[in-house]
């Protein structure tokens, strides 16, 4: 079991990329429909998955 977990972790870690943002960059925020903007809407298809763009002001 531990060997399998270790192998899966190493596969995941190989493909993971840490993203660093700088001041002045524009980013979109991912929104979960149950928590964010679309909570009041009945249709999940019509809710926004991302909101923004927002500018990063300081780190």
PDB file of N, CA and C in Angstrom, residues 1-54:
ATOM      1  N   UNK A   1       0.828  -1.191   0.000  1.00  0.00           N
ATOM      2  CA  UNK A   1       0.000   0.000   0.000  1.00  0.00           C
ATOM      3  C   UNK A   1       0.878   1.262   0.000  1.00  0.00           C
ATOM      4  N   UNK A   2       1.890   1.256   0.851  1.00  0.00           N
ATOM      5  CA  UNK A   2       2.769   2.433   0.910  1.00  0.00           C
ATOM      6  C   UNK A   2       3.556   2.620  -0.387  1.00  0.00           C
ATOM      7  N   UNK A   3       3.958   1.515  -0.989  1.00  0.00           N
ATOM      8  CA  UNK A   3       4.695   1.610  -2.254  1.00  0.00           C
ATOM      9  C   UNK A   3       3.809   2.213  -3.335  1.00  0.00           C
ATOM     10  N   UNK A   4       2.554   1.812  -3.358  1.00  0.00           N
ATOM     11  CA  UNK A   4       1.613   2.354  -4.335  1.00  0.00           C
ATOM     12  C   UNK A   4       1.382   3.844  -4.106  1.00  0.00           C
ATOM     13  N   UNK A   5       1.228   4.236  -2.843  1.00  0.00           N
ATOM     14  CA  UNK A   5       1.043   5.654  -2.522  1.00  0.00           C
ATOM     15  C   UNK A   5       2.264   6.462  -2.925  1.00  0.00           C
ATOM     16  N   UNK A   6       3.427   5.925  -2.647  1.00  0.00           N
ATOM     17  CA  UNK A   6       4.668   6.620  -2.988  1.00  0.00           C
ATOM     18  C   UNK A   6       4.804   6.788  -4.504  1.00  0.00           C
ATOM     19  N   UNK A   7       4.466   5.747  -5.248  1.00  0.00           N
ATOM     20  CA  UNK A   7       4.547   5.806  -6.704  1.00  0.00           C
ATOM     21  C   UNK A   7       3.569   6.835  -7.268  1.00  0.00           C
ATOM     22  N   UNK A   8       2.346   6.841  -6.759  1.00  0.00           N
ATOM     23  CA  UNK A   8       1.353   7.809  -7.223  1.00  0.00           C
ATOM     24  C   UNK A   8       1.763   9.231  -6.874  1.00  0.00           C
ATOM     25  N   UNK A   9       2.357   9.415  -5.691  1.00  0.00           N
ATOM     26  CA  UNK A   9       2.827  10.741  -5.283  1.00  0.00           C
ATOM     27  C   UNK A   9       3.936  11.224  -6.214  1.00  0.00           C
ATOM     28  N   UNK A  10       4.854  10.341  -6.564  1.00  0.00           N
ATOM     29  CA  UNK A  10       5.953  10.758  -7.441  1.00  0.00           C
ATOM     30  C   UNK A  10       5.436  11.110  -8.838  1.00  0.00           C
ATOM     31  N   UNK A  11       4.446  10.373  -9.359  1.00  0.00           N
ATOM     32  CA  UNK A  11       3.852  10.718 -10.650  1.00  0.00           C
ATOM     33  C   UNK A  11       3.190  12.088 -10.592  1.00  0.00           C
ATOM     34  N   UNK A  12       2.481  12.338  -9.515  1.00  0.00           N
ATOM     35  CA  UNK A  12       1.793  13.626  -9.370  1.00  0.00           C
ATOM     36  C   UNK A  12       2.803  14.765  -9.249  1.00  0.00           C
ATOM     37  N   UNK A  13       3.833  14.570  -8.446  1.00  0.00           N
ATOM     38  CA  UNK A  13       4.816  15.626  -8.214  1.00  0.00           C
ATOM     39  C   UNK A  13       5.608  15.972  -9.475  1.00  0.00           C
ATOM     40  N   UNK A  14       5.797  15.009 -10.368  1.00  0.00           N
ATOM     41  CA  UNK A  14       6.531  15.278 -11.612  1.00  0.00           C
ATOM     42  C   UNK A  14       5.786  16.270 -12.496  1.00  0.00           C
ATOM     43  N   UNK A  15       4.461  16.185 -12.510  1.00  0.00           N
ATOM     44  CA  UNK A  15       3.665  17.027 -13.400  1.00  0.00           C
ATOM     45  C   UNK A  15       3.231  18.336 -12.762  1.00  0.00           C
ATOM     46  N   UNK A  16       3.445  18.501 -11.482  1.00  0.00           N
ATOM     47  CA  UNK A  16       2.999  19.706 -10.787  1.00  0.00           C
ATOM     48  C   UNK A  16       3.935  20.866 -11.084  1.00  0.00           C
ATOM     49  N   UNK A  17       3.336  22.028 -11.355  1.00  0.00           N
ATOM     50  CA  UNK A  17       4.117  23.238 -11.600  1.00  0.00           C
ATOM     51  C   UNK A  17       3.676  24.302 -10.603  1.00  0.00           C
ATOM     52  N   UNK A  18       4.620  24.852  -9.874  1.00  0.00           N
ATOM     53  CA  UNK A  18       4.313  25.958  -8.976  1.00  0.00           C
ATOM     54  C   UNK A  18       4.276  27.242  -9.791  1.00  0.00           C
ATOM     55  N   UNK A  19       3.185  27.961  -9.664  1.00  0.00           N
ATOM     56  CA  UNK A  19       3.016  29.197 -10.416  1.00  0.00           C
ATOM     57  C   UNK A  19       3.243  30.368  -9.469  1.00  0.00           C
ATOM     58  N   UNK A  20       4.115  31.260  -9.859  1.00  0.00           N
ATOM     59  CA  UNK A  20       4.355  32.461  -9.067  1.00  0.00           C
ATOM     60  C   UNK A  20       3.884  33.661  -9.865  1.00  0.00           C
ATOM     61  N   UNK A  21       3.185  34.545  -9.198  1.00  0.00           N
ATOM     62  CA  UNK A  21       2.663  35.741  -9.832  1.00  0.00           C
ATOM     63  C   UNK A  21       3.455  36.946  -9.361  1.00  0.00           C
ATOM     64  N   UNK A  22       3.587  37.910 -10.249  1.00  0.00           N
ATOM     65  CA  UNK A  22       4.289  39.149  -9.931  1.00  0.00           C
ATOM     66  C   UNK A  22       3.276  40.278  -9.787  1.00  0.00           C
ATOM     67  N   UNK A  23       3.705  41.364  -9.157  1.00  0.00           N
ATOM     68  CA  UNK A  23       2.845  42.542  -9.050  1.00  0.00           C
ATOM     69  C   UNK A  23       2.524  43.044 -10.452  1.00  0.00           C
ATOM     70  N   UNK A  24       1.263  43.401 -10.654  1.00  0.00           N
ATOM     71  CA  UNK A  24       0.840  43.898 -11.950  1.00  0.00           C
ATOM     72  C   UNK A  24       0.261  42.830 -12.867  1.00  0.00           C
ATOM     73  N   UNK A  25       0.446  41.551 -12.524  1.00  0.00           N
ATOM     74  CA  UNK A  25      -0.138  40.476 -13.332  1.00  0.00           C
ATOM     75  C   UNK A  25      -1.654  40.475 -13.180  1.00  0.00           C
ATOM     76  N   UNK A  26      -2.337  40.030 -14.216  1.00  0.00           N
ATOM     77  CA  UNK A  26      -3.785  39.883 -14.169  1.00  0.00           C
ATOM     78  C   UNK A  26      -4.113  38.400 -14.037  1.00  0.00           C
ATOM     79  N   UNK A  27      -5.020  38.076 -13.123  1.00  0.00           N
ATOM     80  CA  UNK A  27      -5.374  36.682 -12.872  1.00  0.00           C
ATOM     81  C   UNK A  27      -6.885  36.520 -12.800  1.00  0.00           C
ATOM     82  N   UNK A  28      -7.341  35.320 -13.086  1.00  0.00           N
ATOM     83  CA  UNK A  28      -8.732  34.941 -12.893  1.00  0.00           C
ATOM     84  C   UNK A  28      -8.806  34.040 -11.669  1.00  0.00           C
ATOM     85  N   UNK A  29      -9.892  34.128 -10.921  1.00  0.00           N
ATOM     86  CA  UNK A  29     -10.088  33.278  -9.759  1.00  0.00           C
ATOM     87  C   UNK A  29     -11.119  32.214 -10.083  1.00  0.00           C
ATOM     88  N   UNK A  30     -10.795  30.974  -9.745  1.00  0.00           N
ATOM     89  CA  UNK A  30     -11.738  29.876  -9.948  1.00  0.00           C
ATOM     90  C   UNK A  30     -12.775  29.932  -8.830  1.00  0.00           C
ATOM     91  N   UNK A  31     -14.036  29.786  -9.205  1.00  0.00           N
ATOM     92  CA  UNK A  31     -15.128  29.888  -8.244  1.00  0.00           C
ATOM     93  C   UNK A  31     -15.879  28.567  -8.202  1.00  0.00           C
ATOM     94  N   UNK A  32     -16.111  28.083  -7.003  1.00  0.00           N
ATOM     95  CA  UNK A  32     -16.938  26.901  -6.818  1.00  0.00           C
ATOM     96  C   UNK A  32     -18.387  27.361  -6.783  1.00  0.00           C
ATOM     97  N   UNK A  33     -19.252  26.757  -7.583  1.00  0.00           N
ATOM     98  CA  UNK A  33     -20.624  27.244  -7.729  1.00  0.00           C
ATOM     99  C   UNK A  33     -21.425  27.153  -6.434  1.00  0.00           C
ATOM    100  N   UNK A  34     -21.080  26.250  -5.524  1.00  0.00           N
ATOM    101  CA  UNK A  34     -21.839  26.141  -4.280  1.00  0.00           C
ATOM    102  C   UNK A  34     -21.434  27.215  -3.281  1.00  0.00           C
ATOM    103  N   UNK A  35     -20.256  27.764  -3.438  1.00  0.00           N
ATOM    104  CA  UNK A  35     -19.770  28.767  -2.491  1.00  0.00           C
ATOM    105  C   UNK A  35     -19.828  30.171  -3.083  1.00  0.00           C
ATOM    106  N   UNK A  36     -19.512  30.285  -4.337  1.00  0.00           N
ATOM    107  CA  UNK A  36     -19.279  31.591  -4.933  1.00  0.00           C
ATOM    108  C   UNK A  36     -20.488  32.236  -5.552  1.00  0.00           C
ATOM    109  N   UNK A  37     -20.249  32.822  -6.697  1.00  0.00           N
ATOM    110  CA  UNK A  37     -21.192  33.687  -7.384  1.00  0.00           C
ATOM    111  C   UNK A  37     -22.506  33.001  -7.736  1.00  0.00           C
ATOM    112  N   UNK A  38     -22.475  31.766  -8.177  1.00  0.00           N
ATOM    113  CA  UNK A  38     -23.668  31.119  -8.707  1.00  0.00           C
ATOM    114  C   UNK A  38     -24.527  30.399  -7.689  1.00  0.00           C
ATOM    115  N   UNK A  39     -24.355  30.671  -6.424  1.00  0.00           N
ATOM    116  CA  UNK A  39     -25.084  29.938  -5.394  1.00  0.00           C
ATOM    117  C   UNK A  39     -26.593  30.103  -5.527  1.00  0.00           C
ATOM    118  N   UNK A  40     -27.055  31.288  -5.879  1.00  0.00           N
ATOM    119  CA  UNK A  40     -28.489  31.545  -5.964  1.00  0.00           C
ATOM    120  C   UNK A  40     -29.101  30.994  -7.244  1.00  0.00           C
ATOM    121  N   UNK A  41     -28.283  30.720  -8.242  1.00  0.00           N
ATOM    122  CA  UNK A  41     -28.805  30.217  -9.512  1.00  0.00           C
ATOM    123  C   UNK A  41     -29.088  28.722  -9.422  1.00  0.00           C
ATOM    124  N   UNK A  42     -30.139  28.290 -10.107  1.00  0.00           N
ATOM    125  CA  UNK A  42     -30.490  26.875 -10.084  1.00  0.00           C
ATOM    126  C   UNK A  42     -29.669  26.058 -11.070  1.00  0.00           C
ATOM    127  N   UNK A  43     -29.295  26.649 -12.186  1.00  0.00           N
ATOM    128  CA  UNK A  43     -28.586  25.922 -13.225  1.00  0.00           C
ATOM    129  C   UNK A  43     -27.080  26.049 -13.037  1.00  0.00           C
ATOM    130  N   UNK A  44     -26.409  24.936 -12.856  1.00  0.00           N
ATOM    131  CA  UNK A  44     -24.956  24.965 -12.710  1.00  0.00           C
ATOM    132  C   UNK A  44     -24.257  25.222 -14.039  1.00  0.00           C
ATOM    133  N   UNK A  45     -24.937  24.911 -15.150  1.00  0.00           N
ATOM    134  CA  UNK A  45     -24.332  25.125 -16.465  1.00  0.00           C
ATOM    135  C   UNK A  45     -24.086  26.597 -16.744  1.00  0.00           C
ATOM    136  N   UNK A  46     -24.932  27.462 -16.203  1.00  0.00           N
ATOM    137  CA  UNK A  46     -24.860  28.881 -16.533  1.00  0.00           C
ATOM    138  C   UNK A  46     -24.001  29.692 -15.568  1.00  0.00           C
ATOM    139  N   UNK A  47     -23.522  29.077 -14.520  1.00  0.00           N
ATOM    140  CA  UNK A  47     -22.724  29.819 -13.553  1.00  0.00           C
ATOM    141  C   UNK A  47     -21.299  30.003 -14.069  1.00  0.00           C
ATOM    142  N   UNK A  48     -20.659  31.053 -13.613  1.00  0.00           N
ATOM    143  CA  UNK A  48     -19.283  31.335 -14.014  1.00  0.00           C
ATOM    144  C   UNK A  48     -18.331  30.404 -13.283  1.00  0.00           C
ATOM    145  N   UNK A  49     -17.359  29.879 -13.993  1.00  0.00           N
ATOM    146  CA  UNK A  49     -16.336  29.055 -13.366  1.00  0.00           C
ATOM    147  C   UNK A  49     -15.172  29.917 -12.880  1.00  0.00           C
ATOM    148  N   UNK A  50     -14.994  31.062 -13.524  1.00  0.00           N
ATOM    149  CA  UNK A  50     -13.921  31.978 -13.161  1.00  0.00           C
ATOM    150  C   UNK A  50     -14.486  33.386 -13.047  1.00  0.00           C
ATOM    151  N   UNK A  51     -13.907  34.170 -12.149  1.00  0.00           N
ATOM    152  CA  UNK A  51     -14.260  35.581 -12.052  1.00  0.00           C
ATOM    153  C   UNK A  51     -12.982  36.394 -12.206  1.00  0.00           C
ATOM    154  N   UNK A  52     -13.142  37.593 -12.690  1.00  0.00           N
ATOM    155  CA  UNK A  52     -11.975  38.435 -12.852  1.00  0.00           C
ATOM    156  C   UNK A  52     -11.989  39.081 -14.213  1.00  0.00           C
ATOM    157  N   UNK A  53     -10.920  39.613 -14.679  1.00  0.00           N
ATOM    158  CA  UNK A  53      -9.553  39.533 -14.183  1.00  0.00           C
ATOM    159  C   UNK A  53      -9.293  40.504 -13.029  1.00  0.00           C
ATOM    160  N   UNK A  54      -8.446  40.080 -12.141  1.00  0.00           N
ATOM    161  CA  UNK A  54      -7.998  40.911 -11.034  1.00  0.00           C
ATOM    162  C   UNK A  54      -6.516  41.183 -11.213  1.00  0.00           C
TER     163      UNK A  54
END
